mmCIF file of C-alpha atoms and ligand atoms in Angstrom:
data_model
loop_
_atom_site.group_PDB
_atom_site.id
_atom_site.type_symbol
_atom_site.label_atom_id
_atom_site.label_comp_id
_atom_site.label_asym_id
_atom_site.label_seq_id
_atom_site.Cartn_x
_atom_site.Cartn_y
_atom_site.Cartn_z
ATOM 1 C CA UNK A 1 -82.423 -218.421 18.941
ATOM 2 C CA UNK A 2 -83.215 -221.817 17.508
ATOM 3 C CA UNK A 3 -80.578 -223.782 15.625
ATOM 4 C CA UNK A 4 -80.533 -226.907 13.485
ATOM 5 C CA UNK A 5 -77.730 -229.381 14.107
ATOM 6 C CA UNK A 6 -77.483 -232.758 12.405
ATOM 7 C CA UNK A 7 -81.156 -233.311 11.885
ATOM 8 C CA UNK A 8 -82.744 -231.692 14.926
ATOM 9 C CA UNK A 9 -83.898 -228.256 16.055
ATOM 10 C CA UNK A 10 -82.587 -227.092 19.415
ATOM 11 C CA UNK A 11 -81.813 -223.861 21.273
ATOM 12 C CA UNK A 12 -78.564 -222.388 19.924
ATOM 13 C CA UNK A 13 -77.013 -222.341 23.398
ATOM 14 C CA UNK A 14 -77.429 -226.129 23.608
ATOM 15 C CA UNK A 15 -75.872 -226.968 20.218
ATOM 16 C CA UNK A 16 -72.665 -229.022 20.593
ATOM 17 C CA UNK A 17 -70.273 -230.659 18.137
ATOM 18 C CA UNK A 18 -67.490 -233.163 18.747
ATOM 19 C CA UNK A 19 -63.909 -231.937 19.219
ATOM 20 C CA UNK A 20 -63.038 -234.531 16.551
ATOM 21 C CA UNK A 21 -65.109 -232.700 13.956
ATOM 22 C CA UNK A 22 -62.891 -231.836 10.995
ATOM 23 C CA UNK A 23 -64.326 -228.339 11.021
ATOM 24 C CA UNK A 24 -62.800 -227.863 14.478
ATOM 25 C CA UNK A 25 -59.511 -229.670 13.778
ATOM 26 C CA UNK A 26 -58.799 -228.537 10.213
ATOM 27 C CA UNK A 27 -61.261 -225.794 9.305
ATOM 28 C CA UNK A 28 -62.470 -228.399 6.813
ATOM 29 C CA UNK A 29 -65.838 -226.992 5.868
ATOM 30 C CA UNK A 30 -67.780 -224.267 4.097
ATOM 31 C CA UNK A 31 -70.478 -221.787 5.053
ATOM 32 C CA UNK A 32 -73.045 -219.279 3.833
ATOM 33 C CA UNK A 33 -74.726 -216.264 5.368
ATOM 34 C CA UNK A 34 -78.181 -215.418 4.050
ATOM 35 C CA UNK A 35 -80.000 -212.225 5.031
ATOM 36 C CA UNK A 36 -83.677 -212.695 5.834
ATOM 37 C CA UNK A 37 -85.976 -209.668 5.585
ATOM 38 C CA UNK A 38 -89.467 -209.869 7.105
ATOM 39 C CA UNK A 39 -88.981 -213.659 7.323
ATOM 40 C CA UNK A 40 -88.123 -213.994 3.618
ATOM 41 C CA UNK A 41 -84.697 -215.271 2.697
ATOM 42 C CA UNK A 42 -83.093 -212.858 0.221
ATOM 43 C CA UNK A 43 -81.614 -214.422 -2.931
ATOM 44 C CA UNK A 44 -81.792 -217.895 -1.453
ATOM 45 C CA UNK A 45 -81.327 -219.716 -4.768
ATOM 46 C CA UNK A 46 -78.128 -217.756 -5.392
ATOM 47 C CA UNK A 47 -76.848 -218.523 -1.886
ATOM 48 C CA UNK A 48 -77.616 -222.224 -2.316
ATOM 49 C CA UNK A 49 -75.830 -222.180 -5.673
ATOM 50 C CA UNK A 50 -72.756 -220.578 -4.105
ATOM 51 C CA UNK A 51 -72.911 -223.140 -1.293
ATOM 52 C CA UNK A 52 -72.846 -225.897 -3.912
ATOM 53 C CA UNK A 53 -69.854 -224.216 -5.585
ATOM 54 C CA UNK A 54 -68.034 -224.145 -2.231
ATOM 55 C CA UNK A 55 -68.885 -227.802 -1.523
ATOM 56 C CA UNK A 56 -67.655 -228.788 -4.992
ATOM 57 C CA UNK A 57 -64.482 -226.821 -4.292
ATOM 58 C CA UNK A 58 -63.698 -228.929 -1.220
ATOM 59 C CA UNK A 59 -65.027 -232.164 -2.763
ATOM 60 C CA UNK A 60 -67.768 -232.639 -0.194
ATOM 61 C CA UNK A 61 -71.128 -234.026 -1.336
ATOM 62 C CA UNK A 62 -74.074 -231.777 -0.564
ATOM 63 C CA UNK A 63 -75.914 -233.531 2.279
ATOM 64 C CA UNK A 64 -79.256 -232.061 1.151
ATOM 65 C CA UNK A 65 -81.102 -231.383 -2.092
ATOM 66 C CA UNK A 66 -82.025 -227.728 -2.865
ATOM 67 C CA UNK A 67 -85.682 -228.377 -2.026
ATOM 68 C CA UNK A 68 -84.721 -229.801 1.371
ATOM 69 C CA UNK A 69 -82.525 -226.770 2.072
ATOM 70 C CA UNK A 70 -85.407 -224.467 1.227
ATOM 71 C CA UNK A 71 -87.748 -226.447 3.500
ATOM 72 C CA UNK A 72 -85.289 -226.474 6.376
ATOM 73 C CA UNK A 73 -84.567 -222.773 6.058
ATOM 74 C CA UNK A 74 -88.210 -221.750 5.962
ATOM 75 C CA UNK A 75 -88.835 -223.924 9.018
ATOM 76 C CA UNK A 76 -85.896 -222.440 10.909
ATOM 77 C CA UNK A 77 -86.861 -218.870 9.975
ATOM 78 C CA UNK A 78 -90.422 -219.507 11.185
ATOM 79 C CA UNK A 79 -89.163 -220.758 14.567
ATOM 80 C CA UNK A 80 -87.330 -217.544 15.500
ATOM 81 C CA UNK A 81 -89.129 -214.781 17.348
ATOM 82 C CA UNK A 82 -87.604 -211.963 15.237
ATOM 83 C CA UNK A 83 -88.399 -211.033 11.632
ATOM 84 C CA UNK A 84 -85.141 -209.784 10.117
ATOM 85 C CA UNK A 85 -82.534 -212.490 10.411
ATOM 86 C CA UNK A 86 -79.012 -213.371 9.500
ATOM 87 C CA UNK A 87 -78.989 -217.044 8.673
ATOM 88 C CA UNK A 88 -75.725 -218.946 9.056
ATOM 89 C CA UNK A 89 -75.216 -222.306 7.329
ATOM 90 C CA UNK A 90 -72.130 -224.433 7.958
ATOM 91 C CA UNK A 91 -71.223 -227.843 6.605
ATOM 92 C CA UNK A 92 -68.057 -229.614 7.684
ATOM 93 C CA UNK A 93 -66.558 -232.939 6.695
ATOM 94 C CA UNK A 94 -67.697 -234.189 10.101
ATOM 95 C CA UNK A 95 -66.242 -236.759 12.482
ATOM 96 C CA UNK A 96 -64.380 -239.801 11.070
ATOM 97 C CA UNK A 97 -66.417 -242.982 11.421
ATOM 98 C CA UNK A 98 -65.517 -245.617 14.042
ATOM 99 C CA UNK A 99 -62.181 -247.276 13.243
ATOM 100 C CA UNK A 100 -60.917 -244.388 11.048
ATOM 101 C CA UNK A 101 -57.816 -242.382 12.058
ATOM 102 C CA UNK A 102 -58.906 -239.571 14.400
ATOM 103 C CA UNK A 103 -56.722 -236.933 12.850
ATOM 104 C CA UNK A 104 -55.485 -237.438 9.324
ATOM 105 C CA UNK A 105 -55.271 -234.519 6.897
ATOM 106 C CA UNK A 106 -56.582 -236.651 4.023
ATOM 107 C CA UNK A 107 -60.337 -237.234 3.846
ATOM 108 C CA UNK A 108 -61.578 -240.075 6.044
ATOM 109 C CA UNK A 109 -62.902 -243.032 4.059
ATOM 110 C CA UNK A 110 -66.206 -242.546 5.856
ATOM 111 C CA UNK A 111 -67.564 -239.545 7.705
ATOM 112 C CA UNK A 112 -70.989 -238.002 8.026
ATOM 113 C CA UNK A 113 -70.915 -234.265 7.327
ATOM 114 C CA UNK A 114 -71.945 -231.981 10.164
ATOM 115 C CA UNK A 115 -74.748 -229.611 9.162
ATOM 116 C CA UNK A 116 -75.321 -226.597 11.372
ATOM 117 C CA UNK A 117 -77.747 -223.752 10.689
ATOM 118 C CA UNK A 118 -78.854 -220.949 12.972
ATOM 119 C CA UNK A 119 -80.403 -217.521 12.714
ATOM 120 C CA UNK A 120 -79.615 -214.399 14.684
ATOM 121 C CA UNK A 121 -81.231 -210.979 14.513
ATOM 122 C CA UNK A 122 -79.995 -209.153 11.414
ATOM 123 C CA UNK A 123 -77.965 -206.072 12.242
ATOM 124 C CA UNK A 124 -77.493 -203.800 9.263
ATOM 125 C CA UNK A 125 -75.493 -200.582 9.445
ATOM 126 C CA UNK A 126 -76.941 -197.745 11.515
ATOM 127 C CA UNK A 127 -78.293 -194.887 9.366
ATOM 128 C CA UNK A 128 -75.751 -192.451 10.881
ATOM 129 C CA UNK A 129 -72.871 -194.755 9.932
ATOM 130 C CA UNK A 130 -74.230 -195.140 6.430
ATOM 131 C CA UNK A 131 -74.547 -191.384 6.064
ATOM 132 C CA UNK A 132 -70.994 -190.804 7.306
ATOM 133 C CA UNK A 133 -69.231 -193.714 5.612
ATOM 134 C CA UNK A 134 -66.354 -195.677 7.121
ATOM 135 C CA UNK A 135 -62.586 -195.781 6.896
ATOM 136 C CA UNK A 136 -60.472 -198.633 5.550
ATOM 137 C CA UNK A 137 -56.834 -199.599 5.347
ATOM 138 C CA UNK A 138 -55.038 -201.562 2.626
ATOM 139 C CA UNK A 139 -52.879 -204.670 2.912
ATOM 140 C CA UNK A 140 -51.276 -207.230 0.661
ATOM 141 C CA UNK A 141 -53.709 -210.107 0.180
ATOM 142 C CA UNK A 142 -52.102 -212.986 2.081
ATOM 143 C CA UNK A 143 -54.605 -215.647 1.047
ATOM 144 C CA UNK A 144 -54.523 -218.811 -1.024
ATOM 145 C CA UNK A 145 -55.707 -219.443 -4.599
ATOM 146 C CA UNK A 146 -59.262 -220.549 -3.709
ATOM 147 C CA UNK A 147 -60.871 -217.446 -2.242
ATOM 148 C CA UNK A 148 -63.960 -218.229 -4.347
ATOM 149 C CA UNK A 149 -64.663 -221.072 -1.909
ATOM 150 C CA UNK A 150 -66.538 -219.754 1.127
ATOM 151 C CA UNK A 151 -64.393 -221.813 3.492
ATOM 152 C CA UNK A 152 -64.742 -221.722 7.268
ATOM 153 C CA UNK A 153 -60.929 -221.591 7.525
ATOM 154 C CA UNK A 154 -60.960 -217.802 7.767
ATOM 155 C CA UNK A 155 -57.722 -217.112 9.610
ATOM 156 C CA UNK A 156 -56.331 -214.765 6.958
ATOM 157 C CA UNK A 157 -59.647 -212.877 6.798
ATOM 158 C CA UNK A 158 -59.749 -212.696 10.611
ATOM 159 C CA UNK A 159 -56.236 -211.195 10.728
ATOM 160 C CA UNK A 160 -57.067 -208.773 7.927
ATOM 161 C CA UNK A 161 -60.252 -207.584 9.616
ATOM 162 C CA UNK A 162 -58.418 -207.172 12.920
ATOM 163 C CA UNK A 163 -55.803 -205.046 11.178
ATOM 164 C CA UNK A 164 -58.623 -202.687 10.191
ATOM 165 C CA UNK A 165 -60.079 -202.644 13.697
ATOM 166 C CA UNK A 166 -56.633 -201.959 15.193
ATOM 167 C CA UNK A 167 -56.441 -198.909 12.909
ATOM 168 C CA UNK A 168 -59.918 -197.780 14.055
ATOM 169 C CA UNK A 169 -61.367 -198.725 10.668
ATOM 170 C CA UNK A 170 -64.145 -200.918 9.322
ATOM 171 C CA UNK A 171 -62.366 -202.909 6.643
ATOM 172 C CA UNK A 172 -59.063 -203.942 5.110
ATOM 173 C CA UNK A 173 -58.955 -203.638 1.334
ATOM 174 C CA UNK A 174 -56.657 -206.293 -0.089
ATOM 175 C CA UNK A 175 -54.309 -206.008 -3.049
ATOM 176 C CA UNK A 176 -52.648 -208.833 -4.909
ATOM 177 C CA UNK A 177 -49.866 -208.131 -7.415
ATOM 178 C CA UNK A 178 -50.893 -204.475 -7.590
ATOM 179 C CA UNK A 179 -54.595 -205.155 -8.164
ATOM 180 C CA UNK A 180 -57.637 -204.939 -5.925
ATOM 181 C CA UNK A 181 -59.075 -208.271 -4.811
ATOM 182 C CA UNK A 182 -61.669 -207.641 -2.076
ATOM 183 C CA UNK A 183 -62.165 -206.742 1.572
ATOM 184 C CA UNK A 184 -61.605 -209.049 4.536
ATOM 185 C CA UNK A 185 -65.337 -209.780 4.542
ATOM 186 C CA UNK A 186 -66.728 -207.743 1.665
ATOM 187 C CA UNK A 187 -66.353 -206.971 -2.021
ATOM 188 C CA UNK A 188 -64.916 -203.629 -3.051
ATOM 189 C CA UNK A 189 -66.150 -201.342 -5.831
ATOM 190 C CA UNK A 190 -64.628 -198.066 -6.963
ATOM 191 C CA UNK A 191 -66.024 -195.139 -8.939
ATOM 192 C CA UNK A 192 -63.648 -193.235 -11.215
ATOM 193 C CA UNK A 193 -64.835 -190.371 -13.403
ATOM 194 C CA UNK A 194 -68.455 -191.498 -13.089
ATOM 195 C CA UNK A 195 -67.628 -195.090 -14.045
ATOM 196 C CA UNK A 196 -68.364 -197.851 -11.520
ATOM 197 C CA UNK A 197 -65.576 -200.440 -11.563
ATOM 198 C CA UNK A 198 -65.708 -203.960 -10.158
ATOM 199 C CA UNK A 199 -62.862 -206.479 -10.172
ATOM 200 C CA UNK A 200 -63.875 -209.553 -12.207
ATOM 201 C CA UNK A 201 -64.832 -212.767 -10.390
ATOM 202 C CA UNK A 202 -61.748 -214.945 -9.997
ATOM 203 C CA UNK A 203 -60.290 -217.510 -7.601
ATOM 204 C CA UNK A 204 -58.786 -214.527 -5.760
ATOM 205 C CA UNK A 205 -62.132 -213.288 -4.447
ATOM 206 C CA UNK A 206 -65.495 -214.443 -3.285
ATOM 207 C CA UNK A 207 -68.180 -213.296 -5.681
ATOM 208 C CA UNK A 208 -70.661 -211.723 -3.305
ATOM 209 C CA UNK A 209 -74.378 -212.095 -3.692
ATOM 210 C CA UNK A 210 -74.492 -208.336 -3.062
ATOM 211 C CA UNK A 211 -71.778 -207.836 -5.725
ATOM 212 C CA UNK A 212 -74.017 -209.550 -8.276
ATOM 213 C CA UNK A 213 -77.064 -207.515 -7.223
ATOM 214 C CA UNK A 214 -75.076 -204.262 -7.510
ATOM 215 C CA UNK A 215 -73.992 -205.126 -11.054
ATOM 216 C CA UNK A 216 -77.541 -206.132 -12.011
ATOM 217 C CA UNK A 217 -78.837 -202.847 -10.644
ATOM 218 C CA UNK A 218 -76.119 -200.876 -12.441
ATOM 219 C CA UNK A 219 -77.246 -202.494 -15.704
ATOM 220 C CA UNK A 220 -80.954 -202.033 -14.955
ATOM 221 C CA UNK A 221 -80.546 -198.339 -14.058
ATOM 222 C CA UNK A 222 -78.032 -197.499 -16.794
ATOM 223 C CA UNK A 223 -75.294 -196.628 -14.310
ATOM 224 C CA UNK A 224 -72.061 -196.727 -16.341
ATOM 225 C CA UNK A 225 -70.013 -199.667 -15.107
ATOM 226 C CA UNK A 226 -67.252 -202.041 -16.110
ATOM 227 C CA UNK A 227 -66.058 -205.358 -14.717
ATOM 228 C CA UNK A 228 -62.293 -205.388 -15.088
ATOM 229 C CA UNK A 229 -59.142 -205.506 -12.984
ATOM 230 C CA UNK A 230 -58.730 -202.423 -10.787
ATOM 231 C CA UNK A 231 -55.146 -201.322 -10.128
ATOM 232 C CA UNK A 232 -53.829 -199.990 -6.845
ATOM 233 C CA UNK A 233 -53.336 -196.590 -8.525
ATOM 234 C CA UNK A 234 -57.003 -196.545 -9.584
ATOM 235 C CA UNK A 235 -58.075 -197.509 -6.082
ATOM 236 C CA UNK A 236 -56.038 -194.703 -4.533
ATOM 237 C CA UNK A 237 -57.252 -192.130 -7.069
ATOM 238 C CA UNK A 238 -60.923 -193.214 -6.913
ATOM 239 C CA UNK A 239 -63.735 -190.698 -6.436
ATOM 240 C CA UNK A 240 -65.666 -193.299 -4.461
ATOM 241 C CA UNK A 241 -64.867 -196.631 -2.828
ATOM 242 C CA UNK A 242 -67.581 -198.951 -1.528
ATOM 243 C CA UNK A 243 -67.563 -202.135 0.446
ATOM 244 C CA UNK A 244 -70.510 -204.467 -0.145
ATOM 245 C CA UNK A 245 -71.821 -207.511 1.681
ATOM 246 C CA UNK A 246 -75.125 -209.083 2.630
ATOM 247 C CA UNK A 247 -75.084 -207.469 6.065
ATOM 248 C CA UNK A 248 -73.228 -204.183 5.326
ATOM 249 C CA UNK A 249 -75.099 -203.770 2.014
ATOM 250 C CA UNK A 250 -73.483 -200.782 0.244
ATOM 251 C CA UNK A 251 -71.151 -198.941 2.576
ATOM 252 C CA UNK A 252 -69.048 -196.018 1.386
ATOM 253 C CA UNK A 253 -65.371 -195.967 2.346
ATOM 254 C CA UNK A 254 -64.522 -192.292 2.853
ATOM 255 C CA UNK A 255 -60.923 -192.630 4.064
ATOM 256 C CA UNK A 256 -58.328 -195.091 2.800
ATOM 257 C CA UNK A 257 -55.026 -195.403 4.666
ATOM 258 C CA UNK A 258 -55.768 -192.038 6.241
ATOM 259 C CA UNK A 259 -56.315 -190.294 2.880
ATOM 260 C CA UNK A 260 -59.686 -188.761 2.097
ATOM 261 C CA UNK A 261 -61.608 -190.535 -0.668
ATOM 262 C CA UNK A 262 -63.397 -188.096 -3.002
ATOM 263 C CA UNK A 263 -65.174 -185.458 -0.960
ATOM 264 C CA UNK A 264 -64.813 -187.477 2.262
ATOM 265 C CA UNK A 265 -68.514 -188.335 2.359
ATOM 266 C CA UNK A 266 -70.514 -191.065 0.579
ATOM 267 C CA UNK A 267 -70.510 -190.102 -3.095
ATOM 268 C CA UNK A 268 -73.442 -189.607 -5.470
ATOM 269 C CA UNK A 269 -73.083 -193.005 -7.153
ATOM 270 C CA UNK A 270 -73.036 -194.789 -3.770
ATOM 271 C CA UNK A 271 -76.152 -192.937 -2.660
ATOM 272 C CA UNK A 272 -77.920 -193.729 -5.918
ATOM 273 C CA UNK A 273 -76.932 -197.397 -5.768
ATOM 274 C CA UNK A 274 -78.042 -197.641 -2.146
ATOM 275 C CA UNK A 275 -81.450 -196.200 -3.075
ATOM 276 C CA UNK A 276 -81.737 -198.740 -5.944
ATOM 277 C CA UNK A 277 -80.707 -201.541 -3.578
ATOM 278 C CA UNK A 278 -83.242 -200.604 -0.900
ATOM 279 C CA UNK A 279 -85.979 -200.378 -3.552
ATOM 280 C CA UNK A 280 -84.925 -203.731 -5.006
ATOM 281 C CA UNK A 281 -85.163 -205.337 -1.561
ATOM 282 C CA UNK A 282 -88.638 -203.914 -1.053
ATOM 283 C CA UNK A 283 -89.759 -205.140 -4.504
ATOM 284 C CA UNK A 284 -88.370 -208.631 -3.924
ATOM 285 C CA UNK A 285 -89.993 -208.875 -0.513
ATOM 286 C CA UNK A 286 -93.336 -207.795 -1.907
ATOM 287 C CA UNK A 287 -93.216 -210.218 -4.859
HETATM 288 N N1 PMP B 301 -65.868 -211.466 0.206
HETATM 289 C C1 PMP B 301 -65.676 -212.021 1.410
HETATM 290 C C2 PMP B 301 -64.321 -212.527 1.762
HETATM 291 C C3 PMP B 301 -66.738 -212.129 2.317
HETATM 292 O O1 PMP B 301 -66.565 -212.712 3.517
HETATM 293 C C4 PMP B 301 -67.999 -211.598 1.972
HETATM 294 C C5 PMP B 301 -69.140 -211.640 2.944
HETATM 295 N N2 PMP B 301 -69.713 -212.895 3.014
HETATM 296 C C6 PMP B 301 -68.158 -211.030 0.703
HETATM 297 C C7 PMP B 301 -67.063 -210.972 -0.155
HETATM 298 C C8 PMP B 301 -69.486 -210.483 0.261
HETATM 299 O O2 PMP B 301 -70.387 -211.523 -0.015
HETATM 300 P P1 PMP B 301 -71.969 -211.328 0.128
HETATM 301 O O3 PMP B 301 -72.332 -210.130 -0.671
HETATM 302 O O4 PMP B 301 -72.525 -212.575 -0.435
HETATM 303 O O5 PMP B 301 -72.254 -211.147 1.582
#
């Protein structure tokens, strides 16, 4: 696996950053994960736009122009010896320049951002898992007011995901003030009475690239849908619950807090959306 760190390509195992990097000390940075199918980055413009949104959110200047990002990414993708990739991009506020305080919460007057990109083989869900669906648990969303920033400081998400794993489940579905926000590392959709419901983008969730694709596909295929707040009662009474992300794609949640969701198998709307999504991927890759 070949990585890019601060201007140079090198084997991932040899990539090193300083312990004084603000990403290490403060979690002061942002990231993106871009799926790459057959060596083509999926929805790259959208990922780069979200990266810019995250950088703006932490007041860090983008170290590269969009064209340079595209060039770097196509170069990095070409250097791997596997076709389907999961591309990780991280930018931190870097190491304070000589003479600056080593550890001050406030931004250093001068620091060069650290840019780190690598690709690993893309692992999507196994067909058997997709056919069976997964279980999830719920929890109160413990996070801050800027969940729309894809920040590397993921401690709350880490604890939430571990809570799911401890319960033998795949995801924790988070609720804030009685309403669905998202999963620890996914967006959550529900289907109620044939209507697909998605919580509206807000500072309380990360608007997934997959989330946007799902809503585009719902519109394109005339699948009844609405973007509006989803209450805890609606979540618990849903016929279908899905988690979506770039790597999980559309994954049905068939048990929530030990209760069966719908018929306890991936529902008809999930299966239809997954078929649309797979077709969309093929069309985009062929274009
Ligand atoms: N919310 C959170 C908190 C996430 O970590 C992710 C996965 N990156 C998502 C939503 C889904 O985003 P995407 O569809 O872009 O992978």
